[in-house]
Every structure is written in structure tokens, then in C-alpha cells.
Coordinates of C-alpha atoms and ligand atoms in Angstrom, one line a residue:
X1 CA 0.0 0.0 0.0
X2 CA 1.7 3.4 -1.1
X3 CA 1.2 6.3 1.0
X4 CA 0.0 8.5 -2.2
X5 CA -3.7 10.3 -1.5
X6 CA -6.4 11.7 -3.7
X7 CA -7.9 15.5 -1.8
X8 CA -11.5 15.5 -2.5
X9 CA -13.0 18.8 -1.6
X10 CA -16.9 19.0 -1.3
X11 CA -19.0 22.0 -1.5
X12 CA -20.7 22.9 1.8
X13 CA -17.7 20.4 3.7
X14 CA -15.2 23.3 4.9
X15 CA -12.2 20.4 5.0
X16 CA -10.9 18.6 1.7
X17 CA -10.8 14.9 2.8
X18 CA -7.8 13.0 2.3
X19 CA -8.4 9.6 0.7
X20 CA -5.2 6.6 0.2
X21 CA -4.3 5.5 -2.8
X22 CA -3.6 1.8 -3.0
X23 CA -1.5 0.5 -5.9
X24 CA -1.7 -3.0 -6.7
X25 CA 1.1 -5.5 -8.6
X26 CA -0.2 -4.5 -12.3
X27 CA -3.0 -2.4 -13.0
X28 CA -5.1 0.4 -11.9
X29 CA -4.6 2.0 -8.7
X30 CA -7.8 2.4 -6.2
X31 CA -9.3 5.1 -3.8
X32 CA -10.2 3.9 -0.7
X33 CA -13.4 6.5 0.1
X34 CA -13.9 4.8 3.5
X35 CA -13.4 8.3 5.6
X36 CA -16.3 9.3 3.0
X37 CA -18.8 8.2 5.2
X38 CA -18.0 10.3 8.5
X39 CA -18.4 12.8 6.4
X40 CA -22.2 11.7 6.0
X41 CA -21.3 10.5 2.3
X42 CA -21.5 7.8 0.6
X43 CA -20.0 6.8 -2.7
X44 CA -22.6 6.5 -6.2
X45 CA -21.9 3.6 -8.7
X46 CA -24.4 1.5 -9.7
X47 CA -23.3 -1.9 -11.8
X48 CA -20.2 -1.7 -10.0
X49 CA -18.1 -0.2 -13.0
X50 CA -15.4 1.6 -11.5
X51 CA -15.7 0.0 -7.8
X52 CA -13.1 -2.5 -6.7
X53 CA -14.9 -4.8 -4.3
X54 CA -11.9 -6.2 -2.9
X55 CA -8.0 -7.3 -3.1
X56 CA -7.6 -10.7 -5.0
X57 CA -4.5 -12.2 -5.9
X58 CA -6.2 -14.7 -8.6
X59 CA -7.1 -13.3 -11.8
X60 CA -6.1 -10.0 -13.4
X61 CA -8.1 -8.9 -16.7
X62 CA -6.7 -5.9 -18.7
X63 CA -9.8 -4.9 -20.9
X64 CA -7.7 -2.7 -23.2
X65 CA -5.4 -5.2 -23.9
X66 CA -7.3 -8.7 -24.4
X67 CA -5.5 -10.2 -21.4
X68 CA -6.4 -12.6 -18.9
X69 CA -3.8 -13.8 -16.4
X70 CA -4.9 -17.0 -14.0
X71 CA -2.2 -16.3 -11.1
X72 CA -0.1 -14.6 -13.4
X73 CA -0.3 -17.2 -16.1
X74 CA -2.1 -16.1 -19.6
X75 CA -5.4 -18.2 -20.4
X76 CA -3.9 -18.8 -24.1
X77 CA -0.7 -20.4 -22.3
X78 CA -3.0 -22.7 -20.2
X79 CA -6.0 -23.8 -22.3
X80 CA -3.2 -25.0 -25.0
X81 CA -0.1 -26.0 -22.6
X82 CA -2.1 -27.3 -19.4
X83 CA -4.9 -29.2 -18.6
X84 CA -8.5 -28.2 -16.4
X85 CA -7.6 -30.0 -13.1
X86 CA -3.7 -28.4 -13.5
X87 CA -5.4 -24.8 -13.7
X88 CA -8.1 -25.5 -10.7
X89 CA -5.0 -26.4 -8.5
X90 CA -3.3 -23.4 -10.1
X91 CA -6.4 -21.4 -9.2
X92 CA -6.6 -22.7 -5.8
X93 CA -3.2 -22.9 -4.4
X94 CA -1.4 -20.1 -6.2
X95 CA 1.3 -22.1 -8.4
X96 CA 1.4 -24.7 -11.1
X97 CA 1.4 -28.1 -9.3
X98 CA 4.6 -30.5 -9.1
X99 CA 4.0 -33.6 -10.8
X100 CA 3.6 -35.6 -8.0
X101 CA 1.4 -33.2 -6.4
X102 CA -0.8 -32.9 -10.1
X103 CA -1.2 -36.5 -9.2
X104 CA -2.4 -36.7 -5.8
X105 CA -5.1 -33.6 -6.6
X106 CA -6.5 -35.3 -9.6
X107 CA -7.0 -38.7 -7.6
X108 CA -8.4 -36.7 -4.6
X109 CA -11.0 -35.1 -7.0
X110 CA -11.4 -38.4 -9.0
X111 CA -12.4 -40.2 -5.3
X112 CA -14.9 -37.4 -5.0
X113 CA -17.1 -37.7 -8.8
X114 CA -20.2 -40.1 -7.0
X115 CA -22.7 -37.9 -5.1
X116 CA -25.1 -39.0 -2.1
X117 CA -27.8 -41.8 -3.8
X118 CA -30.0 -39.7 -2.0
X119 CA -29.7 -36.4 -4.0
X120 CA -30.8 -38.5 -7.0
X121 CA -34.1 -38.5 -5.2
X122 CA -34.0 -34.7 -5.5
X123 CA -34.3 -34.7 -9.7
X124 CA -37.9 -36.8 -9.3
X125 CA -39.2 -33.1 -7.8
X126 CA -38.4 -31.4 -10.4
X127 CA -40.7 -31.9 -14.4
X128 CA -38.3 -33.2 -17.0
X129 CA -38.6 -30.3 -18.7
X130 CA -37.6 -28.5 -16.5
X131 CA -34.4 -25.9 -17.4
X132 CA -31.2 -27.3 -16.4
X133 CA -30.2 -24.3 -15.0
X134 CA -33.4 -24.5 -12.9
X135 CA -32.6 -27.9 -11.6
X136 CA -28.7 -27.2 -11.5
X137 CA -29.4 -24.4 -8.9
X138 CA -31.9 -27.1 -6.5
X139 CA -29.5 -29.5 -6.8
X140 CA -26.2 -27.7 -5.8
X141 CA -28.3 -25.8 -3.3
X142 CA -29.0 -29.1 -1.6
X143 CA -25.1 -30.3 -1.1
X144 CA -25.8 -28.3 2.0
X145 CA -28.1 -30.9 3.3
X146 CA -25.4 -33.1 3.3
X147 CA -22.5 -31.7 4.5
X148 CA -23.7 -28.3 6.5
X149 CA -23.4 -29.8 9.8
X150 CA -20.0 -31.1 8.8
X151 CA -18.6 -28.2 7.8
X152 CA -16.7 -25.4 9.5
X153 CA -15.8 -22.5 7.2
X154 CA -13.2 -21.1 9.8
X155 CA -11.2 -24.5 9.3
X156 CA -8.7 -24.5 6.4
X157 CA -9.1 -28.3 6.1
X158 CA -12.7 -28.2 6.0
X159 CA -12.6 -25.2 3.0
X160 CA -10.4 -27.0 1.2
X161 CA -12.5 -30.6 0.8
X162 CA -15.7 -28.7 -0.1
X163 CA -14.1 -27.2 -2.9
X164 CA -12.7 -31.1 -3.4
X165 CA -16.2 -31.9 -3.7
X166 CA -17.6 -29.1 -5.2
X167 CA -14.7 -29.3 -8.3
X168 CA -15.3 -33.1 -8.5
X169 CA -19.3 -33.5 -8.2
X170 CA -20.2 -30.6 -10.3
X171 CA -19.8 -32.8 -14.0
X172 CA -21.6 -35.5 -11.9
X173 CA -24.7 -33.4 -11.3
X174 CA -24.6 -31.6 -14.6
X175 CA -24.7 -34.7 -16.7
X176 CA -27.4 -35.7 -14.2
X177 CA -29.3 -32.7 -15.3
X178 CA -29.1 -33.9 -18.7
X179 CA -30.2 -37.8 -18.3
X180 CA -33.2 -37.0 -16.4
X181 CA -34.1 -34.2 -18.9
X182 CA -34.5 -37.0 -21.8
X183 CA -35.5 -39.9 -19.2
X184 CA -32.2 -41.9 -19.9
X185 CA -30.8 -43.3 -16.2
X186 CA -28.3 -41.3 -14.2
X187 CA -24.6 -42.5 -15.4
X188 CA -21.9 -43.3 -12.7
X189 CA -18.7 -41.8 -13.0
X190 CA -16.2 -44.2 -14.4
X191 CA -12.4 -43.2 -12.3
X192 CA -10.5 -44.6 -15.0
X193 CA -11.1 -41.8 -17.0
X194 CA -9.8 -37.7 -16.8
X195 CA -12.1 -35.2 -15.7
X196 CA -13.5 -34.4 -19.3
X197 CA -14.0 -37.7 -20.8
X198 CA -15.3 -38.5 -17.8
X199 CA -18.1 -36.2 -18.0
X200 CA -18.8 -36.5 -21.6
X201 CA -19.1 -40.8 -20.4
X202 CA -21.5 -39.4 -18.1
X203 CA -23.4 -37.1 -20.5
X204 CA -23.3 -39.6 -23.6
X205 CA -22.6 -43.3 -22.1
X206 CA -25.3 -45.9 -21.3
X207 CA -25.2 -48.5 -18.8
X208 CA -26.2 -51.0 -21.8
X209 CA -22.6 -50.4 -23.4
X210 CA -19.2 -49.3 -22.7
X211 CA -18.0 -45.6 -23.7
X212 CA -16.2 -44.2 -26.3
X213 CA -15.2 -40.9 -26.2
X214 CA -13.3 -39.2 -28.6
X215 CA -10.3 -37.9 -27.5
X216 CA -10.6 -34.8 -29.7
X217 CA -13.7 -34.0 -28.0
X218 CA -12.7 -34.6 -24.1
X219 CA -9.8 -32.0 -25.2
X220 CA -11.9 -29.9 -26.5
X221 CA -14.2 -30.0 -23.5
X222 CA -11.4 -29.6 -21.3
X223 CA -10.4 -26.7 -23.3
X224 CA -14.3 -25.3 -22.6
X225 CA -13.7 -25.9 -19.1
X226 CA -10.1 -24.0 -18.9
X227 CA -11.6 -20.8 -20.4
X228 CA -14.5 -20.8 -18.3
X229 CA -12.4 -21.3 -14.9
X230 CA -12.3 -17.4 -13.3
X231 CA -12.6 -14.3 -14.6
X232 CA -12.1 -11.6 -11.7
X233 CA -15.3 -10.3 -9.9
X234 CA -17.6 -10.7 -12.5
X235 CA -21.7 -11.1 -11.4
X236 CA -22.1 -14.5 -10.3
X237 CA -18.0 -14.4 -8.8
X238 CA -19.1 -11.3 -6.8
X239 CA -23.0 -13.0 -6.1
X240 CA -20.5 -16.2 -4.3
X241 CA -18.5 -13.7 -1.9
X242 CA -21.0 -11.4 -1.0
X243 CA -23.2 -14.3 -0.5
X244 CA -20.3 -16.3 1.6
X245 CA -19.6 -12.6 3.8
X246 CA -22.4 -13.7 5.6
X247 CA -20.8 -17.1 6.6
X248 CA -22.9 -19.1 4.6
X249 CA -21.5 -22.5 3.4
X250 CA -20.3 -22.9 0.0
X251 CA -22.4 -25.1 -1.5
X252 CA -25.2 -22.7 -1.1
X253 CA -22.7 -19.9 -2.6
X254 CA -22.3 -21.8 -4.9
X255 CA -25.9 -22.4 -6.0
X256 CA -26.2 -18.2 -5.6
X257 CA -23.6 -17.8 -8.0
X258 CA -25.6 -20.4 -10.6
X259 CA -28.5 -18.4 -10.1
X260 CA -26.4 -15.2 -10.7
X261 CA -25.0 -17.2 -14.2
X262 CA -28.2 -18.1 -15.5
X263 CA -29.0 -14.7 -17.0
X264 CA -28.8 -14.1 -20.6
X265 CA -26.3 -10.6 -19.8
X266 CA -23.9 -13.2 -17.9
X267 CA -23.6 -17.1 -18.5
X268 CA -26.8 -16.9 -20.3
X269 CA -25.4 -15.6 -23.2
X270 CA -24.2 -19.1 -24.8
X271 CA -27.6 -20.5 -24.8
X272 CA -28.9 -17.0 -26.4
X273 CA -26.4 -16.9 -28.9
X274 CA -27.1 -20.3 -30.3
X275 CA -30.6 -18.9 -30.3
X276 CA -29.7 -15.8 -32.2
X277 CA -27.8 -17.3 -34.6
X278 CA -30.5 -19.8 -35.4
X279 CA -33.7 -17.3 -35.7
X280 CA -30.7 -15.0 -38.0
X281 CA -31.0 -18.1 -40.0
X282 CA -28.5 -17.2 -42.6
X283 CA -26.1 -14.6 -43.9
X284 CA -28.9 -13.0 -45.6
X285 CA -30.7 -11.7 -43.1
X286 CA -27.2 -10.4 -40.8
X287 CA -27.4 -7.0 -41.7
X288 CA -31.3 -6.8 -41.1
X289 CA -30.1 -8.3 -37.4
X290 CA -27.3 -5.4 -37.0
X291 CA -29.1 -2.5 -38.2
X292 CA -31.4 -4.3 -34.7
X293 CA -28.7 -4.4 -32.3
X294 CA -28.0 -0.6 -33.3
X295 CA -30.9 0.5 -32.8
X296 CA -32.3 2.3 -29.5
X297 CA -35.6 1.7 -29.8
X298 CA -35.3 -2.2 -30.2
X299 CA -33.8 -4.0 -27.2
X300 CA -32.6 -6.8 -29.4
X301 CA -28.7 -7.3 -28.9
X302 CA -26.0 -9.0 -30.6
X303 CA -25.4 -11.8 -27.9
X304 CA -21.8 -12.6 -27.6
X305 CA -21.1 -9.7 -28.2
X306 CA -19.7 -6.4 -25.6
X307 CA -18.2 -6.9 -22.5
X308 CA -17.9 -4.8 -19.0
X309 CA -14.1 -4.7 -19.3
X310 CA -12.7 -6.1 -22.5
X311 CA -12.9 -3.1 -24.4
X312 CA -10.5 -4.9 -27.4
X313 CA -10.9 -8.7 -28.4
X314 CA -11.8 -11.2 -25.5
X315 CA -8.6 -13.8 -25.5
X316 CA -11.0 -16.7 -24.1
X317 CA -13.1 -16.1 -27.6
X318 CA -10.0 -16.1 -30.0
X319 CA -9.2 -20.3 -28.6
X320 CA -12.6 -20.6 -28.4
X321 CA -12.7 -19.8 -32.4
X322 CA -9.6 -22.0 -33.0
X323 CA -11.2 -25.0 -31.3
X324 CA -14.6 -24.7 -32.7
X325 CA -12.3 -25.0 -36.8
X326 CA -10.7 -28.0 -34.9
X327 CA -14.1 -29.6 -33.3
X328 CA -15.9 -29.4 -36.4
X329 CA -13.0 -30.5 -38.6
X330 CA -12.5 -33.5 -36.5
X331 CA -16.8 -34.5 -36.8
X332 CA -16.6 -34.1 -40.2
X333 CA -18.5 -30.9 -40.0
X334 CA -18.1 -29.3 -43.3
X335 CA -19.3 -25.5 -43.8
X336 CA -21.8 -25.6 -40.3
X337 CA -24.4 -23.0 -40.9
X338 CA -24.4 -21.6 -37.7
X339 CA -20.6 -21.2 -37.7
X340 CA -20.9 -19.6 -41.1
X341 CA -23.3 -17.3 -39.9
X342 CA -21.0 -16.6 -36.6
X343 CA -18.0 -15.7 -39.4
X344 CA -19.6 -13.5 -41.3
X345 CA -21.4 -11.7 -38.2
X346 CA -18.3 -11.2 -36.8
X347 CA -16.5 -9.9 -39.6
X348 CA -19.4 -7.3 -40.2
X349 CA -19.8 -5.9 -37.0
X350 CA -16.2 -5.6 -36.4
X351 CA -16.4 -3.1 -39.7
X352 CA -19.4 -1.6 -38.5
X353 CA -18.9 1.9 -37.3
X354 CA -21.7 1.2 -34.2
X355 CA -19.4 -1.5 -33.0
X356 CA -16.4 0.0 -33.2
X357 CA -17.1 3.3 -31.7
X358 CA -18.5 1.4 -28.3
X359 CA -15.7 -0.8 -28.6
X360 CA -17.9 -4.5 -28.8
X361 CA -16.0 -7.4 -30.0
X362 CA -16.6 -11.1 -29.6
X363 CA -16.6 -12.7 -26.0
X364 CA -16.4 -16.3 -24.2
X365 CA -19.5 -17.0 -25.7
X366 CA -19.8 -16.2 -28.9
X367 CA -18.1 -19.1 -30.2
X368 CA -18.4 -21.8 -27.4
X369 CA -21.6 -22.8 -28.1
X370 CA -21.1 -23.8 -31.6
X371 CA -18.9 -26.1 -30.4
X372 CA -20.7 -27.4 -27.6
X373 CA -23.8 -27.6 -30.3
X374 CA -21.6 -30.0 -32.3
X375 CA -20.4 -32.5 -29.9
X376 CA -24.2 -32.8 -28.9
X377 CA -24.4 -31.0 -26.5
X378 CA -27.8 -29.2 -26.1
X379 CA -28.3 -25.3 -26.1
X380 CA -30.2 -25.3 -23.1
X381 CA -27.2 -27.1 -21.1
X382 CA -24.9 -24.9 -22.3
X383 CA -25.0 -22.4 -19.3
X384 CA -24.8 -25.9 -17.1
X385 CA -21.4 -26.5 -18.9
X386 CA -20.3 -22.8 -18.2
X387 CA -21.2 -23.5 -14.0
X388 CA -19.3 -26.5 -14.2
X389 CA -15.9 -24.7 -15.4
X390 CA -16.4 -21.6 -13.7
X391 CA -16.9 -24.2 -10.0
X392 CA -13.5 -23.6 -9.5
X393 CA -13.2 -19.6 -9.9
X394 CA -16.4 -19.1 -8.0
X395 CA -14.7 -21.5 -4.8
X396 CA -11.4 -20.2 -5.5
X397 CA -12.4 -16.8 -4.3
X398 CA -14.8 -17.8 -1.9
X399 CA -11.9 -19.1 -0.1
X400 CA -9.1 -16.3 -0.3
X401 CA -12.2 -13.9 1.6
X402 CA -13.0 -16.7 3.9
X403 CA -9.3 -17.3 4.2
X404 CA -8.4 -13.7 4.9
X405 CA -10.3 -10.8 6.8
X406 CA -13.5 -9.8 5.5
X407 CA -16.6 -8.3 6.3
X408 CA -20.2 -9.3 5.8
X409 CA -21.1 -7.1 2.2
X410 CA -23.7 -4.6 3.1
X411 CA -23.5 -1.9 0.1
X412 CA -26.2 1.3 0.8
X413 CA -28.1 3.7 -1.7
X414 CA -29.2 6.6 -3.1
X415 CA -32.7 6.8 -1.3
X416 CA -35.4 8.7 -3.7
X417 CA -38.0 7.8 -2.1
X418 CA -40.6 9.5 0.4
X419 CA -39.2 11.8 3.3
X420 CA -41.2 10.4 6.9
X421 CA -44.7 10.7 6.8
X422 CA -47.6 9.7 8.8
X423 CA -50.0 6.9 8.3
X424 CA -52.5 7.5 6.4
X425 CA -56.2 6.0 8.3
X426 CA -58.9 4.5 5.6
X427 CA -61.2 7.2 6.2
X428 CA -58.5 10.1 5.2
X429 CA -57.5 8.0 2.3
Ligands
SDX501 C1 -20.0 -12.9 -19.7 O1 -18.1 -9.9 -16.3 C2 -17.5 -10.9 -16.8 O2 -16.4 -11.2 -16.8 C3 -18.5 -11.9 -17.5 C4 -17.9 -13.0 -18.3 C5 -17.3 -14.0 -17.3 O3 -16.4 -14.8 -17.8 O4 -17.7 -14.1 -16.1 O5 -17.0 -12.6 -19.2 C6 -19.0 -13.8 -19.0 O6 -21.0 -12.6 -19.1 C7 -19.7 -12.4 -21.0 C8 -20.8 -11.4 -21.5 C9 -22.0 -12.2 -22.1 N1 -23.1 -11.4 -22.4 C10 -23.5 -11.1 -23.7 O7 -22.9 -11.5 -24.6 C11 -24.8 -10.3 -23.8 C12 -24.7 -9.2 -24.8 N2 -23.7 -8.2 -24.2 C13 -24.3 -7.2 -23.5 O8 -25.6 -7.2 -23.0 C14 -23.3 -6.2 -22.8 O9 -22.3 -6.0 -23.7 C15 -22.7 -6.7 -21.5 C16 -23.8 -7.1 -20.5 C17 -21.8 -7.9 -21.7 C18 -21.9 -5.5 -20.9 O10 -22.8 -4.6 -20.5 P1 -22.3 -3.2 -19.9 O11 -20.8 -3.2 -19.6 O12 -23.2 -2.7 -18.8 O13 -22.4 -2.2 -21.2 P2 -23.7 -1.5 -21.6 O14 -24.9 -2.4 -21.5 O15 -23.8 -0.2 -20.8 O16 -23.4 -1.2 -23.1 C19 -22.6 0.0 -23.5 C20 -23.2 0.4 -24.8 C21 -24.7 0.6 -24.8 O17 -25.0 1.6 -25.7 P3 -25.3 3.1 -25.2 O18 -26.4 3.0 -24.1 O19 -23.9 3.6 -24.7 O20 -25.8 3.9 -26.4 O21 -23.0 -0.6 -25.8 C22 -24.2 -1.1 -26.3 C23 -25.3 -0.7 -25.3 O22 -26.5 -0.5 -25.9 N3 -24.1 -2.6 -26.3 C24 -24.6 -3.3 -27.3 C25 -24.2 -4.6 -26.9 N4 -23.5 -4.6 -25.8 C26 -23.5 -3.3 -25.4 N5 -25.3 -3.1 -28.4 C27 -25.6 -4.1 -29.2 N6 -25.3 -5.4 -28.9 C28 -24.6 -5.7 -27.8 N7 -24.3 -7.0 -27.5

């Protein structure tokens, strides 16, 4: 912390008030307006844009640049040199594992995949039709049931094996989503297998005849999973801590963050950009969808597109646009409409005046779900799939506050409403 200050002086407030300046490693630099509040003040930024909710020592995003650092390491540098589990210890613990200790995290998550029997009970509550997303926030929700008497926040040990359990069980429960969406029985997770073949085993297998999982496509999923892992204090990361500030136990963090993911601004947006791109239909009608998105009077927007920080490309979207030519290479998938129509609407509103002016360019999930789309995956599980990568980022930084001090999140407001009155009887109304 630097001993630099910013001097505010307020009309009507004869003294200036002197605020620090804290600096970070890399960055921008951040005024704590604490002392704001004995003067009867209260800082005014709704969304959150230029407020830094707290110190984190796990991801670092530089919007103007495209970058995306996971404990100092760039997200291209992992999702094509490292592996899911690698990066969740890397998230977790700070540094890249040793091999030996690689090995003894994957087998502690691996001995972790089965859930309780009875949480398959839970699903039969729920209509088969329901949304994934729906069920995926009941389901997580209720881990608490099980271990919530077991669990002590305050004890390292304790922290640590519920995000074991959370990191291993989530694929588990999301491909359990699936099954009981199309009435197929719940698949067991086979140990033999890594964490993404695993899943897609789960999500694609029957109990009638052994899997067979590409291996093209359990790297490619594990490449999904990499680029979903963290991403600062985004919504549904900042939804997990202020919901753990109160001391409640992960697992129901966790289910607050789902909840905070589902919407089509946040993790959403994959499931809505399959949906754009199918009612777009085909390159024809792309402009006729632009000339939309530009305009103020119609609240249609290009989903996949914009982002709260990245102000130049999104790095997560350029891999994800490398693996989607691989994926559909690798299925045979010659000249998929949908990614055609992706191209082309990416090349257009990267010309487009509109576009370039507020600065909107591709992000995460512009391109996954294409590829999640063409391994079989359907478009309403796609937000699932998003939950189960970003698992890890949401735990990681529940435990650095948890780990460190903190205090229970309790923003305030501009208040706009009515001064005190009095009650008003019938008769006088
Ligand atoms: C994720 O925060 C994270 O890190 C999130 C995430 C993560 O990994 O956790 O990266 C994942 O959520 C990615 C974003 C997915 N969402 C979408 O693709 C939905 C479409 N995008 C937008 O709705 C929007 O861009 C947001 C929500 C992503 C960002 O919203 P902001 O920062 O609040 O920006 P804004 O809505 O104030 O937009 C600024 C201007 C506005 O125009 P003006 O009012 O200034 O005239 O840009 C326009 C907006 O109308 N705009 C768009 C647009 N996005 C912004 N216009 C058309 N199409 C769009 N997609």
C-alpha cells in the first residue's frame, strides 16, 4: 500500500478529505473512500463499474489489452499447454502443481465424482422439462443438506474438501441434469477416465454399453472448461462472496452464483447466442439483425457480443474460435451454418462503425456454443457447462475472503423515495 492520497473537496464540507491510494502489482490504482462516510457520504456507482470490491491475488483482466492472467499465467498459455484440473490447482493454491502433487489432486478429485444416492431423489421433484439451469441451482443448493453440519468455514481443512467436492461432483450433477431431462438413467462416473472424458461418459454413455469418447472432443471439453475457470469479480464471482460474507456454506454460494450465471447478460449468453444465430438463420438476413442491435428503440442485442471490461478482443473467444475450426474439422463438420453465420457476423460488426465506436467485440460465448452444439451438447445445457468450469473460480475466491479478513457485504443507496410521513387512516385515504 503506497502512502500517495487523492484530496476530494466537497462544496458545503469546509475540510478537503484525504483519501489513500492503494496500488496494486499491475493495473489500476484504487481510492479507498472509506473516511467518505463520517463525512455523511456515501460513494454513487451503480453496476459496479469503476468500484473495486476487494483485493484478489487470482485473476487479473486488462480490458484494453485482451489479457487474462490465472495467477499470473495467460489463459492462451493454459487452455493449449495445461490441462482443467492443472489450472483449478493453479487457481486454488497459487502455483502450477509439481507432478507428484498434479497426481495426488486429480485422484483426490477423481475419489470425489459419485454424489449422495439420496440427491438423486431430489431430480424426481423437479418436471423433465424443467431448465437445467433450474434444476442445476436445486441441486447444488441441496449439497448443504449433506455436509452443512459437517462443515466449518473457519477451518482451512474443512474449506479445502468442499471445494474437493464441489470441483469433483459438479460434472456428476450436470450430466445428471441432462439424463433425467431426456428420461435416460443417471450414469456413474467411471475413475479410470480424466475429468472431461469422464463427463462426456457421463453425459453420452449408457449402462447398456461401454463408452467411447473421442479424445478430440474430451480435449476440447477440457479446453471449454479451462476458459470458463475465473474471470475476476464478474456477477455470479461477486454473487459467491457477498453471499459467503455472511458465513454461509459454499455449497449454497455456490448455488447463488448459478442463479447469478443463468441470466442471458452473464452465463446466459451461450444459450442465447445459439438462439440468435438460429432465428438470424442465414447470412442474408445479418445485416437486417445489425441494423437491430443498433438500434435504440429495439432491445434486441448482438449476444456474444460487448463486455464490461474487455474493451479490445476477449482472449477466451479467440481459442474458443480455434477450437470450434478443430471440433468441427474433427466431426466431419463441413461449412456448419451456424458457424458460417457466426463468421460472417463477426467480420461485419467488427467493420461496422456502431461497434467500433462502443468498442464491442466477440466474448467467451460467442463461439463456445457452436462447439458445444456440435459435440451434442444441447443449447439449453450450455449455461450448465459454463457452471461447471467456472466451479472452480467461483470457490477459489470464496476461499481467499473466507481465508483472509473480510466483512459481511452490506452496500447502501441513493434513497429517492418519500421523506417520513404519517400513516394515512382508511377514512383520510
Ligand atoms: C459474460 O463480467 C464478466 O467477466 C462476464 C464473463 C465471465 O467470464 O464471467 O466474461 C462472461 O457474461 C460475457 C458477456 C456475455 N453477455 C452477452 O454477450 C450479452 C450481450 N452483451 C451485453 O448485454 C453487454 O455487452 C454486457 C452485458 C456484456 C456488458 O454490459 P455493460 O458493460 O453494462 O455495457 P452497456 O450495456 O452499458 O453497453 C454499453 C453500450 C450501450 O449503448 P449506449 O447506451 O452507450 O448507447 O454498448 C451497447 C449498449 O446498448 N451494447 C450493445 C451490446 N452490448 C453493449 N449493443 C448491441 N449489442 C450488444 N451486444
Amino acid at each position: 500500500m503506497s502512502d500517495r492520497k487523492a484530496t476530494l473537496s466537497i462544496d458545503g464540507i469546509d475540510e478537503a478529505i484525504e483519501l489513500p491510494i492503494y496500488s496494486g502489482t499491475i493495473g489500476p490504482d484504487v481510492v479507498d473512500v472509506g473516511a467518505l462516510t463520517s463525512k455523511g457520504m456515501f460513494t454513487y456507482d451503480p453496476g459496479f463499474v469503476s468500484t473495486a470490491a476487494c483485493e484478489s491475488q487470482i485473476t487479473f483482466i486488462d480490458g484494453g489489452k485482451g489479457t487474462l492472467l490465472h495467477r499470473g499465467y495467460p489463459i492462451d498459455q493454459l487452455a493449449n499447454q495445461s490441462d482443467y484440473l492443472e489450472t483449478c490447482y493453479l487457481l486454488l493454491y497459487g502455483e502450477l502443481p509439481s507432478a507428484e502433487e498434479k497426481e495426488t489432486f486429480v485422484t483426490t478429485i477423481t475419489n470425489h465424482t459419485m454424489v449422495h444416492a439420496q440427491l438423486a431423489t431430489f431430480f424426481n421433484g423437479f418436471r423433465r422439462d424443467a431448465h437445467p439451469m433450474a434444476i442445476m441451482c436445486g441441486v447444488v443448493g441441496a449439497l448443504s443438506a449433506f455436509y452443512h453440519d459437517s462443515l466449518d468455514i473457519n477451518d482451512a481443512k474443512h474449506r479445502e474438501i468442499a471445494a474437493h467436492r464441489l470441483i469433483a461432483k459438479m460434472p456428476t450433477l450436470a450430466a445428471m441434469v441432462y439424463k433425467y431431462n431426456i428420461g435416460q438413467p443417471f450414469m456413474y462416473p467411471d475413475n479410470s477416465m480424466d475429468y472431461a472424458e469422464n463427463f462426456l461418459h457421463m453425459m453420452f454413455g449408457n449402462p447398456c454399453e461401454p463408452s467411447n469418447v473421442s479424445p478430440v472432443l474430451a480435449k476440447a471439453m477440457d479446453r471449454i472448461f479451462i476458459l470458463h475457470a475465473d474471470h475476476e469479480q464478474n456477477a455470479s464471482t461477486s454473487t459467491v462472496r457477498l453471499a459467503g460474507s455472511s458465513g454461509a456454506n459454499p455449497f449454497a454460494c455456490i448455488a447463488a452464483g448459478i442463479a447469478a450465471l443463468w441470466g442471458p447478460s452473464h452465463g446466459g449468453a451461450n444459450e442465447a447466442v445459439l438462439e440468435m444465430l438460429e432465428e438470424i438463420g442465414d447470412v442474408y438476413h445479418i445485416d437486417e439483425y445489425v441494423a437491430r442491435a443498433k438500434d435504440k428503440n429495439d432491445p434486441f442485442r448482438l449476444m456474444g457480443f460487448g463486455h464490461r471490461v474487455y474493451k479490445n478482443f476477449d482472449p477466451r473467444a479467440k481459442v474458443m474460435k480455434e477450437s470450434a475450426d478443430e471440433v468441427l474439422a474433427e466431426l466431419g463438420i463441413e461449412n456448419d451454418p451456424l458457424l458460417a453465420i457466426a463468421k460472417r457476423l463477426e467480420e461485419i460488426a467488427l467493420e461496422d462503425e456502431y461497434f467500433i465506436e462502443k468498442k464491442l467485440y466477440p466474448n467467451v460465448d460467442f463461439y463456445s456454443g457452436i462447439i458445444l452444439k456440435a459435440m451434442g451438447i444441447p443449447t439449453s445445457m450450455f449455461t450448465v457447462i459454463f457452471a461447471v468450469g467456472r466451479t472452480v473460480g467461483w470457490i477459489a475466491h470464496w476461499h481467499e475472503m473466507i481465508s483472509g479478513s473480510y466483512r459481511i457485504g452490506r452496500p447502501r443507496q441513493l434513497y429517492t423515495g418519500y421523506a417520513q410521513r404519517d400513516f394515512t387512516p382508511m377514512d383520510e385515504r
